[in-house]
GROMACS .gro file of C-alpha atoms in nm:
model
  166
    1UNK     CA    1  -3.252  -4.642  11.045
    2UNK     CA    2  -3.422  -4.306  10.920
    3UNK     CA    3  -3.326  -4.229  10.622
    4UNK     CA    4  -3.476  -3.838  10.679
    5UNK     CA    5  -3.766  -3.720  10.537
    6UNK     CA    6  -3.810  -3.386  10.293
    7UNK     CA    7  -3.949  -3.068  10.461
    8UNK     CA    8  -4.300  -2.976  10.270
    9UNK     CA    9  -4.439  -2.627  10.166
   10UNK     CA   10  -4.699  -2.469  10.007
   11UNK     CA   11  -4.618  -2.150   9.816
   12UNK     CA   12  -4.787  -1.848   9.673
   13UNK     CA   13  -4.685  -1.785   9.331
   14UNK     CA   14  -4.856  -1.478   9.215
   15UNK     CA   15  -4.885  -1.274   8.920
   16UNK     CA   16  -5.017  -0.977   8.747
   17UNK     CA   17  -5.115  -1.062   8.412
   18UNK     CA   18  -5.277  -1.387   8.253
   19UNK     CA   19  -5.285  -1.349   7.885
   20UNK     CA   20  -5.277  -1.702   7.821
   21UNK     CA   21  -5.245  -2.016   8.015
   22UNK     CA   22  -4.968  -2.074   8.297
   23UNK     CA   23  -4.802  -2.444   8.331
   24UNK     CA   24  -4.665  -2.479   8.603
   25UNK     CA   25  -4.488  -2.852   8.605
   26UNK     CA   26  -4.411  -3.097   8.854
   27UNK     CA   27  -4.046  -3.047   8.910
   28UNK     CA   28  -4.048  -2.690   8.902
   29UNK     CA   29  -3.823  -2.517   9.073
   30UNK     CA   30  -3.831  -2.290   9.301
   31UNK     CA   31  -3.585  -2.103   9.542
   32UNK     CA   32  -3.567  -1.951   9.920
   33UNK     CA   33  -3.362  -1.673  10.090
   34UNK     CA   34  -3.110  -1.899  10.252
   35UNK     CA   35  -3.017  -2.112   9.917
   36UNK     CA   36  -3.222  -2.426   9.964
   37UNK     CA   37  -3.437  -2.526   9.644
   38UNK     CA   38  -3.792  -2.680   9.647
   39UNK     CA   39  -3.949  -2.859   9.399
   40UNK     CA   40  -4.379  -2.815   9.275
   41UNK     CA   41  -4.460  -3.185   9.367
   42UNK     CA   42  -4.747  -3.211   9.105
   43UNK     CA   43  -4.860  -3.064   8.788
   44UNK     CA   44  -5.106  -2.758   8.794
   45UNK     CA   45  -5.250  -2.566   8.535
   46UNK     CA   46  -5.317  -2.211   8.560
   47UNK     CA   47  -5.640  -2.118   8.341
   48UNK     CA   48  -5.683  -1.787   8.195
   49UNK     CA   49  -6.084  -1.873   8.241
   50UNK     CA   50  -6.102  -1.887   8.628
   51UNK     CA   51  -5.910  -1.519   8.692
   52UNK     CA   52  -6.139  -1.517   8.946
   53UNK     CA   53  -6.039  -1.823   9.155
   54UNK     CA   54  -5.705  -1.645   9.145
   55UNK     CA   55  -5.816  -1.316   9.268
   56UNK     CA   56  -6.027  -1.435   9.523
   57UNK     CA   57  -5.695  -1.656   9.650
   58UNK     CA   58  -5.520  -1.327   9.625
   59UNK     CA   59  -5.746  -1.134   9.823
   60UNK     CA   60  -5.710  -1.437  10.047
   61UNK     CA   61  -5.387  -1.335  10.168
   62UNK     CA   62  -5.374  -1.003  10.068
   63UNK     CA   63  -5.200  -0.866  10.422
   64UNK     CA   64  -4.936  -1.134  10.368
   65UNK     CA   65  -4.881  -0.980  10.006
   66UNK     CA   66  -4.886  -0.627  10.143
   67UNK     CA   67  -4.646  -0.694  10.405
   68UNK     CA   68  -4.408  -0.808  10.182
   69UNK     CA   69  -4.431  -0.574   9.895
   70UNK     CA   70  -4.630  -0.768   9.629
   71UNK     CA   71  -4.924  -0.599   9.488
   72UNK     CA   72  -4.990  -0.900   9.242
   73UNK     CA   73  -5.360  -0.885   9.169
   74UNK     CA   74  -5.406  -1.267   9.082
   75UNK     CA   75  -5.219  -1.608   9.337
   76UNK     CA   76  -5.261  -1.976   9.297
   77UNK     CA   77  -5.068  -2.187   9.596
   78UNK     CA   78  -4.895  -2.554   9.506
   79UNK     CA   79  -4.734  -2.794   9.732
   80UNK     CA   80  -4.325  -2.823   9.709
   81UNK     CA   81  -4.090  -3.022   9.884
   82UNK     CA   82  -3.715  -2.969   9.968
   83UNK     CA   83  -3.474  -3.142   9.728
   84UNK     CA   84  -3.267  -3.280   9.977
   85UNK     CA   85  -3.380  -3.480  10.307
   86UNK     CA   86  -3.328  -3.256  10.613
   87UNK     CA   87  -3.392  -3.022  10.873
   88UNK     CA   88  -3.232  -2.750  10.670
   89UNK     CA   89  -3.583  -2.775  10.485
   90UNK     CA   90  -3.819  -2.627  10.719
   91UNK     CA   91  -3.798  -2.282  10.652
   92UNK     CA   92  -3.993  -1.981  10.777
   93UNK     CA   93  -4.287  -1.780  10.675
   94UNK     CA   94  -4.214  -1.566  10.361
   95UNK     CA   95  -3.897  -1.739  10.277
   96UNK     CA   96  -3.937  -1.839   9.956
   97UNK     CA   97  -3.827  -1.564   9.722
   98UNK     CA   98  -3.808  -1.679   9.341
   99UNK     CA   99  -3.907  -1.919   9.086
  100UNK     CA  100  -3.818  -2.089   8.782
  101UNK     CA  101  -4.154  -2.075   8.634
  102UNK     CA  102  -4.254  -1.909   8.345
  103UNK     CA  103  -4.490  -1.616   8.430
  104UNK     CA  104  -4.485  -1.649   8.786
  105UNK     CA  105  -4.400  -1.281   8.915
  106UNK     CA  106  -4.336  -1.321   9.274
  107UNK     CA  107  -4.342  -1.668   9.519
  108UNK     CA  108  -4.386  -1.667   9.886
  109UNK     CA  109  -4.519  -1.905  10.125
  110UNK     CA  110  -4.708  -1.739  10.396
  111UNK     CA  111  -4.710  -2.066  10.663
  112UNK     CA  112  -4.385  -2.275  10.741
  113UNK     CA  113  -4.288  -2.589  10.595
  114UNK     CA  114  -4.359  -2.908  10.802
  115UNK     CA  115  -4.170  -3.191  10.841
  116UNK     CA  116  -3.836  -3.202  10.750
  117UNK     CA  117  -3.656  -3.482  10.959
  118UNK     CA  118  -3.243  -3.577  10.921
  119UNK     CA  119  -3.169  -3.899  10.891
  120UNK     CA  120  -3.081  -4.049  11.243
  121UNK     CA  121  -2.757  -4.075  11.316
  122UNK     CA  122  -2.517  -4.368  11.452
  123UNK     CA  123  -2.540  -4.272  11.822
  124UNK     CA  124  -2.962  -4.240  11.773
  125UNK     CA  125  -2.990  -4.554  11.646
  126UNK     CA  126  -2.739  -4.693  11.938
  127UNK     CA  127  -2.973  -4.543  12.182
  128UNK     CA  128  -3.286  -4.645  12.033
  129UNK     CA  129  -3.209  -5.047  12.003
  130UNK     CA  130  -3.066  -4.999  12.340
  131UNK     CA  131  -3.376  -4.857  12.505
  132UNK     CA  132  -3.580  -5.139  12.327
  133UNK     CA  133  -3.373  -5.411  12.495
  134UNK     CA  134  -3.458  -5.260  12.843
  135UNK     CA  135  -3.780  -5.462  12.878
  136UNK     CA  136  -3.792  -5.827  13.011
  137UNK     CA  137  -3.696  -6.027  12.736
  138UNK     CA  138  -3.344  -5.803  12.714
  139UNK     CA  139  -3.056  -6.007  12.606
  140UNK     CA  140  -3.248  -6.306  12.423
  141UNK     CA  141  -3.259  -6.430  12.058
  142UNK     CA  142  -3.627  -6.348  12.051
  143UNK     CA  143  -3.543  -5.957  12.166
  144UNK     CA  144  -3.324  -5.934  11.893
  145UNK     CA  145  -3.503  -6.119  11.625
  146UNK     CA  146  -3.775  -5.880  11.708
  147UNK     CA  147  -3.577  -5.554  11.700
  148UNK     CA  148  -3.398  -5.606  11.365
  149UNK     CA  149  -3.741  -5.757  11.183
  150UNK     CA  150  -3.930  -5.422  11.300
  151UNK     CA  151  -3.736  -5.269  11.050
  152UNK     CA  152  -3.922  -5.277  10.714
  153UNK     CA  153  -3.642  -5.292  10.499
  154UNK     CA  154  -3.557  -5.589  10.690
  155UNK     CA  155  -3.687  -5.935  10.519
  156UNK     CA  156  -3.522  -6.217  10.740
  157UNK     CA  157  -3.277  -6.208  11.040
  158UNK     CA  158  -3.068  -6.567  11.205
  159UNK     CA  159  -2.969  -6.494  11.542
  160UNK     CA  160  -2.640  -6.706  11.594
  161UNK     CA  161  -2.673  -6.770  11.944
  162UNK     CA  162  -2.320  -6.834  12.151
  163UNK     CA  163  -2.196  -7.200  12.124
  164UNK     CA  164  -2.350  -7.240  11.731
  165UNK     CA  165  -2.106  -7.325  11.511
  166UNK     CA  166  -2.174  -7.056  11.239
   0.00000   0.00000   0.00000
């Protein structure tokens, strides 16, 4: 069974002034218009010595930043991924909104987030073991022996066939 899988971004922080160094931690959070929180998979620094890497990824998307308002002269983008498993996760262009980060002045992400997958339910899982046992071998120890094992949280299966004792 799918367990889900988390929805992954990348989003824009930007900001306007870099007096001294920005750390931005893994863990970080930040936040999107409908509710749903994201968390900065990996550490970054943010170096006051390479202002221009962060103009230049600025300028980058500068009609994404004018669309939406932000006339931060200076962006550096970092991956983030839903904190809970879901659909719910993939959000939109320009949906994230805010941050927990220390001298981060605006956030945005200016593609979608990608995957994103809820965990499969009862009648998916029905369907799927049932359209497995529609080949040849349907109905035999072997078909199910093989079905369960593909499952790689699965280390050993018996199949008590009918007439065995256990």
């Amino acid at each position: 069974r799918s367990k889900g899988t988390k929805a992954q971004v990348l989003a824009l922080l930007t900001f306007n002034n870099l007096d001294s160094d920005i750390s931005v931690t893994k863990g970080s959070k930040i936040f999107s218009k409908n509710g749903l929180t994201f968390s900065v998979v990996a550490d970054t620094f943010i170096n006051k010595l390479l202002l221009n890497t962060y103009k230049a990824t600025a300028s980058k998307f500068k009609a994404d930043l004018d669309f939406l308002g932000i006339e931060d002269q200076y962006a550096i983008s970092v991956l983030a991924e839903a904190v809970i498993a879901g659909s719910q996760g993939k959000i939109s262009k320009y949906s994230l909104i805010d941050s927990d980060i220390s001298g981060i002045d605006h956030v945005t992400n200016v593609f979608p987030a990608s995957n994103g997958l809820d965990p499969e339910t009862d009648a998916q899982v029905k369907n799927k073991f049932l359209s497995i046992l529609g080949g040849g071998s349907a109905g035999t120890s072997l078909a199910y022996k093989t079905i369960v094992l593909a499952d790689s949280d699965v280390l050993d299966v018996e199949v008590i066939e009918p007439g065995d004792p256990l």
